[in-house]
Tab-separated table of C-alpha atoms in Angstrom:
chain	number	residue	atom	x	y	z
A	1141	MET	CA	-9.647	-62.311	-4.505
A	1142	ASP	CA	-10.566	-63.137	-8.093
A	1143	THR	CA	-7.522	-64.787	-9.700
A	1144	ILE	CA	-9.215	-66.056	-12.849
A	1145	ASN	CA	-6.777	-65.921	-15.755
A	1146	GLY	CA	-4.222	-64.274	-13.490
A	1147	SER	CA	-6.216	-61.057	-13.261
A	1148	ASP	CA	-4.661	-60.285	-9.868
A	1149	HIS	CA	-1.246	-59.866	-11.496
A	1150	PRO	CA	-0.235	-56.369	-12.767
A	1151	LYS	CA	0.890	-57.781	-16.110
A	1152	HIS	CA	-2.702	-58.747	-16.828
A	1153	TRP	CA	-3.756	-55.095	-17.041
A	1154	LYS	CA	-3.061	-52.802	-19.988
A	1155	PHE	CA	-2.540	-49.602	-17.978
A	1156	GLU	CA	-0.056	-48.165	-15.549
A	1157	GLY	CA	0.764	-44.852	-13.890
A	1158	ASN	CA	2.674	-42.181	-15.799
A	1159	LYS	CA	6.154	-42.315	-14.267
A	1160	ASP	CA	6.967	-38.904	-15.748
A	1161	LEU	CA	4.663	-37.406	-13.121
A	1162	ASP	CA	7.137	-37.728	-10.267
A	1163	ALA	CA	5.924	-34.811	-8.178
A	1164	ALA	CA	9.108	-34.567	-6.109
A	1165	ALA	CA	11.121	-34.188	-9.293
A	1166	ILE	CA	9.066	-31.541	-11.057
A	1167	SER	CA	7.273	-29.384	-8.486
A	1168	VAL	CA	7.883	-27.151	-5.491
A	1169	ARG	CA	4.944	-28.823	-3.746
A	1170	GLY	CA	6.382	-32.287	-4.284
A	1171	VAL	CA	9.721	-31.299	-2.707
A	1172	LEU	CA	8.042	-29.508	0.230
A	1173	ASN	CA	5.811	-32.521	0.887
A	1174	MET	CA	8.952	-34.681	1.024
A	1175	LEU	CA	10.430	-32.308	3.643
A	1176	TRP	CA	7.205	-32.347	5.667
A	1177	GLN	CA	7.425	-36.131	5.863
A	1178	ASN	CA	10.948	-35.803	7.238
A	1179	LEU	CA	10.032	-33.669	10.273
A	1180	SER	CA	10.873	-35.098	13.676
A	1181	PRO	CA	7.733	-36.132	15.594
A	1182	ASN	CA	9.555	-35.402	18.852
A	1183	ASP	CA	10.191	-31.696	18.274
A	1184	GLU	CA	7.608	-29.740	20.267
A	1185	ARG	CA	8.545	-26.432	18.621
A	1186	PRO	CA	6.285	-25.088	15.865
A	1187	THR	CA	7.375	-25.933	12.353
A	1188	ILE	CA	8.389	-22.817	10.448
A	1189	VAL	CA	7.778	-23.094	6.698
A	1190	LEU	CA	9.855	-20.688	4.630
A	1191	GLY	CA	9.894	-22.744	1.487
A	1192	CYS	CA	6.871	-21.537	-0.503
A	1193	GLY	CA	5.553	-18.183	-1.722
A	1194	ASP	CA	2.446	-18.245	0.455
A	1195	PRO	CA	2.713	-16.082	3.581
A	1196	THR	CA	-0.985	-16.338	4.484
A	1197	GLN	CA	-0.094	-18.521	7.505
A	1198	PHE	CA	1.325	-15.407	9.197
A	1199	PRO	CA	-1.068	-12.858	10.770
A	1200	SER	CA	0.718	-9.829	9.321
A	1201	TYR	CA	-0.011	-11.043	5.801
A	1202	ARG	CA	-3.736	-10.621	5.329
A	1203	THR	CA	-5.514	-9.230	2.318
A	1204	ASN	CA	-7.336	-5.923	2.662
A	1205	PRO	CA	-11.006	-5.701	3.745
A	1206	ALA	CA	-11.921	-4.070	0.420
A	1207	SER	CA	-10.981	-7.241	-1.447
A	1208	VAL	CA	-12.993	-9.441	0.911
A	1209	GLU	CA	-15.983	-7.108	0.522
A	1210	ALA	CA	-15.602	-7.263	-3.256
A	1211	VAL	CA	-15.916	-11.062	-3.216
A	1212	ALA	CA	-18.893	-10.883	-0.827
A	1213	ASP	CA	-20.594	-8.307	-3.024
A	1214	ALA	CA	-20.046	-10.431	-6.125
A	1215	LEU	CA	-21.580	-13.436	-4.398
A	1216	LEU	CA	-24.538	-11.515	-2.991
A	1217	SER	CA	-25.325	-9.977	-6.367
A	1218	PHE	CA	-26.250	-13.434	-7.758
A	1219	GLU	CA	-24.877	-12.189	-11.077
A	1220	PHE	CA	-21.847	-14.488	-11.102
A	1221	ASN	CA	-23.216	-17.988	-10.561
A	1222	SER	CA	-23.065	-19.141	-14.197
A	1223	TYR	CA	-20.269	-20.541	-16.315
A	1224	PRO	CA	-18.117	-17.578	-17.440
A	1225	PRO	CA	-16.974	-16.931	-20.995
A	1226	THR	CA	-13.863	-19.027	-21.594
A	1227	VAL	CA	-11.749	-15.910	-22.078
A	1228	GLY	CA	-13.098	-14.294	-18.919
A	1229	VAL	CA	-15.884	-12.021	-17.659
A	1230	PRO	CA	-15.832	-8.788	-19.755
A	1231	GLN	CA	-15.791	-6.321	-16.850
A	1232	ALA	CA	-12.898	-8.166	-15.209
A	1233	ARG	CA	-10.912	-8.152	-18.466
A	1234	ARG	CA	-11.540	-4.405	-18.836
A	1235	ALA	CA	-10.451	-3.715	-15.266
A	1236	ILE	CA	-7.200	-5.703	-15.649
A	1237	ALA	CA	-6.422	-3.993	-18.960
A	1238	LYS	CA	-6.792	-0.607	-17.253
A	1239	TYR	CA	-4.751	-1.738	-14.211
A	1240	LEU	CA	-1.834	-2.958	-16.356
A	1241	SER	CA	-2.006	0.044	-18.713
A	1242	ASN	CA	-1.469	2.387	-15.743
A	1243	ASP	CA	2.080	1.000	-15.429
A	1244	LEU	CA	3.016	1.828	-19.014
A	1245	ILE	CA	4.958	5.012	-19.661
A	1246	SER	CA	4.473	4.701	-23.418
A	1247	SER	CA	1.307	5.719	-25.180
A	1248	TYR	CA	0.491	2.048	-25.851
A	1249	LYS	CA	-2.549	0.928	-23.856
A	1250	LEU	CA	-4.250	-2.461	-23.465
A	1251	SER	CA	-7.867	-3.304	-24.252
A	1252	GLU	CA	-10.052	-5.999	-22.752
A	1253	ASP	CA	-9.500	-8.097	-25.876
A	1254	ASP	CA	-5.816	-8.396	-24.905
A	1255	VAL	CA	-6.667	-9.993	-21.540
A	1256	TYR	CA	-7.470	-13.665	-20.875
A	1257	LEU	CA	-8.354	-14.813	-17.360
A	1258	THR	CA	-6.824	-17.981	-15.924
A	1259	VAL	CA	-6.862	-20.147	-12.817
A	1260	GLY	CA	-3.972	-18.338	-11.181
A	1261	CYS	CA	-0.682	-17.670	-12.906
A	1262	THR	CA	-0.066	-21.433	-13.017
A	1263	GLN	CA	-2.744	-21.913	-15.667
A	1264	ALA	CA	-1.405	-18.916	-17.570
A	1265	ILE	CA	1.916	-20.789	-17.707
A	1266	ASP	CA	0.199	-24.012	-18.775
A	1267	VAL	CA	-1.745	-22.310	-21.583
A	1268	THR	CA	1.340	-20.472	-22.828
A	1269	ILE	CA	3.411	-23.642	-22.986
A	1270	SER	CA	0.609	-25.549	-24.729
A	1271	VAL	CA	0.241	-22.806	-27.345
A	1272	LEU	CA	3.983	-22.844	-28.171
A	1273	ALA	CA	4.470	-26.630	-28.179
A	1274	ARG	CA	4.678	-27.331	-31.906
A	1275	PRO	CA	6.819	-30.308	-33.038
A	1276	GLY	CA	10.547	-29.562	-32.858
A	1277	ALA	CA	10.179	-26.262	-31.011
A	1278	ASN	CA	12.221	-25.198	-28.009
A	1279	ILE	CA	11.877	-22.571	-25.294
A	1280	LEU	CA	14.529	-20.664	-23.305
A	1281	LEU	CA	14.139	-20.785	-19.515
A	1282	PRO	CA	16.176	-19.057	-16.789
A	1283	ARG	CA	18.401	-20.998	-14.444
A	1284	PRO	CA	17.553	-20.736	-11.609
A	1285	GLY	CA	13.863	-20.444	-12.395
A	1286	TYR	CA	10.330	-21.391	-11.471
A	1287	PRO	CA	10.019	-25.160	-12.182
A	1288	GLN	CA	6.421	-25.106	-13.504
A	1289	TYR	CA	7.685	-24.028	-16.919
A	1290	ALA	CA	10.027	-26.985	-17.364
A	1291	ALA	CA	7.527	-29.430	-15.876
A	1292	ARG	CA	4.762	-28.306	-18.227
A	1293	ALA	CA	7.147	-28.261	-21.202
A	1294	ALA	CA	8.106	-31.871	-20.464
A	1295	GLN	CA	4.446	-32.869	-20.613
A	1296	GLU	CA	4.014	-31.081	-23.932
A	1297	LYS	CA	7.257	-32.502	-25.390
A	1298	LEU	CA	8.564	-28.953	-25.796
A	1299	GLU	CA	12.368	-28.873	-25.613
A	1300	VAL	CA	13.784	-26.740	-22.791
A	1301	ARG	CA	17.105	-24.873	-23.012
A	1302	HIS	CA	18.372	-23.090	-19.912
A	1303	PHE	CA	20.220	-19.790	-19.935
A	1304	ASP	CA	22.081	-18.597	-16.838
A	1305	LEU	CA	21.276	-15.783	-14.435
A	1306	VAL	CA	24.441	-14.200	-13.035
A	1307	PRO	CA	24.392	-13.747	-9.225
A	1308	GLU	CA	27.386	-11.368	-9.279
A	1309	LYS	CA	25.400	-9.012	-11.563
A	1310	GLY	CA	22.164	-8.939	-9.584
A	1311	TRP	CA	20.958	-12.128	-11.246
A	1312	GLU	CA	20.828	-10.438	-14.658
A	1313	VAL	CA	20.299	-12.571	-17.795
A	1314	ASP	CA	23.486	-13.821	-19.451
A	1315	LEU	CA	22.515	-12.559	-22.905
A	1316	ASP	CA	25.509	-14.204	-24.548
A	1317	SER	CA	24.222	-17.598	-23.430
A	1318	VAL	CA	20.750	-16.721	-24.750
A	1319	GLU	CA	22.185	-15.970	-28.197
A	1320	ALA	CA	24.216	-19.168	-28.134
A	1321	LEU	CA	21.225	-21.331	-27.195
A	1322	ALA	CA	18.687	-19.943	-29.639
A	1323	ASP	CA	18.138	-21.409	-33.110
A	1324	ASN	CA	15.481	-21.428	-35.829
A	1325	ASN	CA	13.214	-23.614	-33.662
A	1326	THR	CA	13.310	-21.339	-30.619
A	1327	ALA	CA	9.868	-19.916	-29.907
A	1328	ALA	CA	10.234	-17.784	-26.786
A	1329	ILE	CA	12.273	-16.675	-23.777
A	1330	VAL	CA	10.861	-16.555	-20.247
A	1331	ILE	CA	11.729	-13.616	-17.987
A	1332	VAL	CA	10.572	-13.587	-14.368
A	1333	ASN	CA	10.662	-10.061	-12.883
A	1334	PRO	CA	10.606	-9.392	-9.951
A	1335	SER	CA	12.404	-12.680	-9.692
A	1336	ASN	CA	11.288	-15.929	-8.217
A	1337	PRO	CA	13.589	-17.479	-6.981
A	1338	CYS	CA	16.302	-14.795	-6.867
A	1339	GLY	CA	14.592	-11.790	-5.286
A	1340	SER	CA	16.050	-9.428	-7.904
A	1341	VAL	CA	14.367	-6.574	-9.840
A	1342	TYR	CA	15.657	-5.787	-13.324
A	1343	LYS	CA	16.511	-2.272	-14.407
A	1344	TYR	CA	14.907	-0.623	-17.435
A	1345	GLN	CA	18.074	-0.833	-19.535
A	1346	HIS	CA	18.555	-4.545	-18.897
A	1347	LEU	CA	14.948	-5.290	-19.835
A	1348	LYS	CA	15.394	-3.263	-23.016
A	1349	LYS	CA	18.482	-5.315	-23.911
A	1350	ILE	CA	16.471	-8.495	-23.413
A	1351	ALA	CA	13.741	-7.135	-25.715
A	1352	GLU	CA	16.298	-6.149	-28.363
A	1353	THR	CA	17.898	-9.599	-28.179
A	1354	ALA	CA	14.516	-11.307	-28.575
A	1355	ARG	CA	13.670	-9.084	-31.548
A	1356	ARG	CA	16.956	-9.938	-33.214
A	1357	LEU	CA	16.315	-13.672	-32.665
A	1358	GLY	CA	12.691	-13.437	-33.825
A	1359	ILE	CA	11.254	-14.878	-30.603
A	1360	LEU	CA	8.570	-13.607	-28.265
A	1361	VAL	CA	9.057	-12.709	-24.610
A	1362	ILE	CA	7.026	-14.408	-21.872
A	1363	ALA	CA	7.043	-11.964	-18.965
A	1364	ASP	CA	6.161	-13.642	-15.654
A	1365	GLU	CA	5.221	-10.648	-13.489
A	1366	VAL	CA	3.258	-12.445	-10.788
A	1367	TYR	CA	5.333	-10.511	-8.214
A	1368	GLY	CA	4.794	-7.200	-10.004
A	1369	HIS	CA	5.037	-4.151	-7.671
A	1370	LEU	CA	6.429	-6.209	-4.768
A	1371	VAL	CA	9.581	-4.089	-4.910
A	1372	LEU	CA	11.701	-3.430	-1.834
A	1373	GLY	CA	14.883	-1.806	-3.166
A	1374	SER	CA	15.751	1.176	-5.329
A	1375	ASN	CA	14.967	-0.418	-8.701
A	1376	PRO	CA	11.373	0.342	-9.732
A	1377	PHE	CA	9.172	-2.314	-11.299
A	1378	VAL	CA	9.180	-1.932	-15.083
A	1379	PRO	CA	6.661	-4.109	-16.982
A	1380	MET	CA	8.085	-5.901	-20.024
A	1381	ALA	CA	5.126	-4.602	-22.009
A	1382	GLU	CA	6.969	-1.273	-22.096
A	1383	PHE	CA	8.993	-2.807	-24.951
A	1384	ALA	CA	6.086	-4.387	-26.862
A	1385	SER	CA	6.788	-2.134	-29.864
A	1386	LEU	CA	10.145	-3.933	-30.188
A	1387	VAL	CA	9.010	-7.492	-29.559
A	1388	PRO	CA	5.643	-9.159	-28.827
A	1389	VAL	CA	5.197	-9.880	-25.120
A	1390	LEU	CA	2.940	-12.305	-23.278
A	1391	THR	CA	2.464	-10.997	-19.721
A	1392	LEU	CA	1.544	-13.516	-17.034
A	1393	GLY	CA	0.266	-12.348	-13.651
A	1394	SER	CA	-2.298	-12.734	-10.897
A	1395	ILE	CA	-3.723	-11.198	-7.748
A	1396	SER	CA	-2.143	-14.005	-5.662
A	1397	LYS	CA	1.028	-12.289	-4.425
A	1398	ARG	CA	0.369	-8.567	-4.301
A	1399	TRP	CA	-3.024	-9.055	-2.668
A	1400	ILE	CA	-1.884	-12.060	-0.543
A	1401	VAL	CA	-4.682	-14.342	-1.841
A	1402	PRO	CA	-3.014	-17.299	-3.635
A	1403	GLY	CA	-6.001	-19.499	-2.867
A	1404	TRP	CA	-8.379	-17.285	-4.835
A	1405	ARG	CA	-6.815	-18.615	-8.071
A	1406	LEU	CA	-7.308	-15.585	-10.308
A	1407	GLY	CA	-4.612	-14.915	-12.903
A	1408	TRP	CA	-4.226	-13.550	-16.385
A	1409	LEU	CA	-2.446	-13.983	-19.676
A	1410	VAL	CA	-2.113	-10.733	-21.637
A	1411	THR	CA	-1.037	-10.152	-25.221
A	1412	ASN	CA	1.059	-6.995	-25.637
A	1413	ASP	CA	1.127	-6.771	-29.412
A	1414	PRO	CA	0.797	-3.269	-30.933
A	1415	ASN	CA	2.252	-4.527	-34.225
A	1416	GLY	CA	-0.219	-7.400	-34.542
A	1417	ILE	CA	2.468	-10.087	-34.766
A	1418	LEU	CA	0.793	-12.488	-32.352
A	1419	LYS	CA	-2.392	-12.391	-34.433
A	1420	LYS	CA	-0.545	-12.901	-37.709
A	1421	THR	CA	1.355	-15.921	-36.350
A	1422	GLY	CA	-1.768	-17.585	-34.909
A	1423	ILE	CA	-0.805	-17.217	-31.241
A	1424	VAL	CA	-3.960	-15.309	-30.285
A	1425	GLU	CA	-6.232	-17.885	-31.905
A	1426	SER	CA	-4.307	-20.707	-30.227
A	1427	ILE	CA	-4.763	-19.058	-26.815
A	1428	LYS	CA	-8.526	-18.876	-27.361
A	1429	ASN	CA	-8.669	-22.475	-28.581
A	1430	CYS	CA	-6.684	-23.691	-25.565
A	1431	LEU	CA	-8.981	-21.829	-23.146
A	1432	ASP	CA	-11.986	-23.462	-24.790
A	1433	ILE	CA	-10.823	-26.861	-23.530
A	1434	THR	CA	-9.548	-25.923	-20.055
A	1435	CYS	CA	-11.145	-24.892	-16.773
A	1436	ASP	CA	-11.994	-21.300	-15.757
A	1437	PRO	CA	-11.447	-19.234	-12.613
A	1438	ALA	CA	-14.498	-19.167	-10.325
A	1439	THR	CA	-17.009	-16.718	-11.824
A	1440	PHE	CA	-17.634	-14.837	-8.564
A	1441	ILE	CA	-13.880	-14.165	-8.173
A	1442	GLN	CA	-13.847	-12.781	-11.708
A	1443	GLY	CA	-16.857	-10.652	-10.824
A	1444	ALA	CA	-15.013	-9.250	-7.817
A	1445	VAL	CA	-11.930	-8.177	-9.790
A	1446	PRO	CA	-13.057	-4.649	-10.810
A	1447	GLN	CA	-13.815	-3.740	-7.188
A	1448	ILE	CA	-10.608	-5.405	-5.932
A	1449	LEU	CA	-8.469	-3.358	-8.314
A	1450	GLU	CA	-10.363	-0.103	-7.825
A	1451	LYS	CA	-10.780	-0.056	-4.045
A	1452	SER	CA	-7.480	-1.489	-2.791
A	1453	ASN	CA	-5.630	1.539	-1.467
A	1454	GLU	CA	-1.904	2.269	-1.488
A	1455	GLU	CA	-1.731	2.102	2.329
A	1456	PHE	CA	-2.420	-1.653	2.207
A	1457	PHE	CA	0.292	-2.265	-0.371
A	1458	SER	CA	2.744	-0.001	1.422
A	1459	ASN	CA	2.243	-1.789	4.746
A	1460	ILE	CA	2.962	-5.175	3.142
A	1461	ARG	CA	6.085	-3.850	1.436
A	1462	ASN	CA	7.328	-2.275	4.661
A	1463	ILE	CA	7.052	-5.554	6.577
A	1464	MET	CA	8.781	-7.427	3.761
A	1465	ARG	CA	11.503	-4.779	3.510
A	1466	GLU	CA	12.288	-5.155	7.223
A	1467	ALA	CA	12.209	-8.951	6.896
A	1468	ALA	CA	14.605	-8.836	3.917
A	1469	GLU	CA	17.005	-6.633	5.897
A	1470	ILE	CA	16.935	-8.967	8.924
A	1471	LEU	CA	17.474	-12.016	6.725
A	1472	TYR	CA	20.364	-10.527	4.794
A	1473	GLU	CA	22.202	-9.262	7.889
A	1474	ARG	CA	21.665	-12.421	9.923
A	1475	LEU	CA	22.897	-14.679	7.104
A	1476	LYS	CA	26.258	-12.898	7.112
A	1477	ALA	CA	27.006	-14.397	10.540
A	1478	ILE	CA	26.067	-17.998	9.675
A	1479	PRO	CA	28.980	-20.222	8.623
A	1480	GLY	CA	28.604	-22.063	5.312
A	1481	LEU	CA	25.979	-19.682	3.823
A	1482	THR	CA	26.370	-16.808	1.363
A	1483	CYS	CA	23.627	-14.461	0.123
A	1484	PRO	CA	24.935	-12.657	-3.029
A	1485	GLN	CA	22.668	-9.641	-2.603
A	1486	LYS	CA	19.936	-8.258	-0.396
A	1487	PRO	CA	16.468	-9.146	-1.811
A	1488	GLU	CA	15.090	-6.265	-3.892
A	1489	GLY	CA	11.706	-7.738	-4.729
A	1490	SER	CA	9.282	-10.670	-4.717
A	1491	MET	CA	9.332	-12.572	-1.403
A	1492	VAL	CA	12.167	-15.066	-1.907
A	1493	VAL	CA	15.940	-15.111	-2.157
A	1494	MET	CA	18.666	-17.577	-3.146
A	1495	VAL	CA	21.399	-18.488	-0.639
A	1496	LYS	CA	24.536	-20.414	-1.566
A	1497	LEU	CA	25.806	-23.372	0.476
A	1498	ASN	CA	29.538	-23.718	1.024
A	1499	LEU	CA	29.694	-27.471	1.614
A	1500	GLN	CA	33.444	-27.307	2.318
A	1501	LEU	CA	32.586	-25.555	5.573
A	1502	LEU	CA	29.865	-28.031	6.568
A	1503	GLU	CA	30.208	-31.540	7.898
A	1504	ASP	CA	27.877	-34.473	7.131
A	1505	ILE	CA	26.030	-32.490	4.458
A	1506	VAL	CA	26.079	-34.039	0.989
A	1507	ASP	CA	24.129	-31.456	-1.010
A	1508	ASP	CA	21.268	-28.954	-0.798
A	1509	VAL	CA	18.579	-31.667	-0.525
A	1510	ASP	CA	20.476	-33.319	2.324
A	1511	PHE	CA	20.871	-29.911	3.974
A	1512	CYS	CA	17.127	-29.203	3.860
A	1513	LEU	CA	16.166	-32.734	4.951
A	1514	LYS	CA	18.415	-32.578	8.016
A	1515	LEU	CA	17.364	-29.023	8.822
A	1516	ALA	CA	13.720	-30.111	8.781
A	1517	ARG	CA	14.444	-33.147	10.957
A	1518	GLU	CA	16.681	-31.387	13.464
A	1519	GLU	CA	15.222	-27.876	13.641
A	1520	SER	CA	11.651	-28.102	12.194
A	1521	VAL	CA	12.456	-25.401	9.646
A	1522	ILE	CA	11.608	-25.910	5.978
A	1523	PHE	CA	13.479	-24.197	3.138
A	1524	LEU	CA	13.396	-25.166	-0.532
A	1525	PRO	CA	16.467	-26.991	-1.932
A	1526	GLY	CA	17.977	-25.081	-4.828
A	1527	VAL	CA	17.896	-28.124	-7.088
A	1528	ALA	CA	14.098	-27.648	-7.226
A	1529	VAL	CA	14.642	-24.364	-9.049
A	1530	GLY	CA	17.609	-25.583	-11.109
A	1531	LEU	CA	20.581	-24.532	-8.957
A	1532	LYS	CA	22.225	-27.334	-7.011
A	1533	ASN	CA	23.782	-26.598	-3.618
A	1534	TRP	CA	21.788	-23.429	-3.109
A	1535	ILE	CA	18.627	-22.950	-1.050
A	1536	ARG	CA	15.624	-20.692	-1.609
A	1537	ILE	CA	14.308	-18.893	1.475
A	1538	THR	CA	10.944	-17.140	1.643
A	1539	PHE	CA	11.285	-14.069	3.854
A	1540	ALA	CA	7.599	-13.023	3.754
A	1541	ALA	CA	6.941	-14.162	7.316
A	1542	GLU	CA	6.101	-12.832	10.745
A	1543	LEU	CA	9.281	-11.109	11.957
A	1544	SER	CA	9.270	-13.150	15.167
A	1545	SER	CA	8.943	-16.386	13.171
A	1546	LEU	CA	11.724	-15.316	10.798
A	1547	ASP	CA	13.958	-14.489	13.750
A	1548	ASP	CA	13.219	-17.875	15.303
A	1549	ALA	CA	13.905	-19.696	12.020
A	1550	LEU	CA	17.215	-17.888	11.520
A	1551	GLY	CA	18.255	-18.725	15.084
A	1552	ARG	CA	17.564	-22.385	14.435
A	1553	LEU	CA	19.397	-22.194	11.107
A	1554	ARG	CA	22.447	-20.688	12.821
A	1555	ALA	CA	22.417	-23.420	15.463
A	1556	PHE	CA	22.135	-26.082	12.751
A	1557	CYS	CA	25.039	-24.695	10.733
A	1558	LYS	CA	27.256	-24.312	13.820
A	1559	ARG	CA	26.467	-27.913	14.783
A	1560	HIS	CA	27.424	-29.116	11.312
A	1561	ALA	CA	30.433	-26.810	10.859
A	1562	LYS	CA	33.663	-28.606	10.088
A	1563	LYS	CA	35.993	-28.706	13.034
A	1564	PRO	CA	39.373	-26.968	12.549
């Protein structure tokens, strides 16, 4: 080894890793990787992963043949092998504008110029945060909530302020806390509906109150609707864009969840702005500028979008919802009989739900991370600790799974909780 002038010593070098990028602290993937490493090598049972929103490991969750054919047709056409426009392929933008406009009851309709294609919903989040990250600004995020927003805000030095979701009220937004947190430097509020991680679906009137609050505060609404239409209960999915005449809305979404293709990495960022406020304030121009210096979704996936949206029939979507509805029912009922766990309400949408730990009823369990680590080691079942989504001593369970696998996982969970139950 060359040791001239001490060059083998770290202090010699003028660079080091960015310690802010502690994956386990800022991402779902980082936490799940930690749990994977804690699995017992001696357990011969299959590991059941119910900690992430990707059910493609289960045979019942397959995308429809029409979507696969759309991708094949786009590839075989040889028309989508080039770099795409940074804002997205025009025909894909038009198709998404039409798709999203079909959900709007109001006369307001989107155009292709309102749609920007991204590498999944994750890049839509990244672009949105980058656009809003001016010096001194802050953003309002839900607690519990999807951690990508806070992680990205930390990288952009954008201050985060968390408002509470109230489990006793169907995880509705505590609007009083929103008003108390906002100030003259607040740029936006993030609303995730259907909810990840809560599994709730907001009613029209509650969404309208959110829009009215945002208008009064002079902030825009970021509507994360990546789970749009994955609704299992009685509350219908209402897009936040329905209230765009009250307040400008940035809608974030993708084909990942509804079409069960998270690996295809096709998302969108949409400006719902009938009053032209986003243009006047420079947000639209900033979105375009940001996309000019970032990566694009694969061109052939963009080329497949019109056919995917047009030819996917309701039977496919209905079958997926029916499986998930049965899974949600099984999960909710089975959890009632497990000591130390409480599920505030049956999941009404998305594919995840929050479950509260009662540590007073459990022995040798310090917190939610300890619970999930020991569950992985002892039962080869992986859930997400609630601290990863901002709610300590809760866990997030993904119920989009094969019913037999879900049943097996819940049996193991029950055995684990009985084993760790405090003795009378």
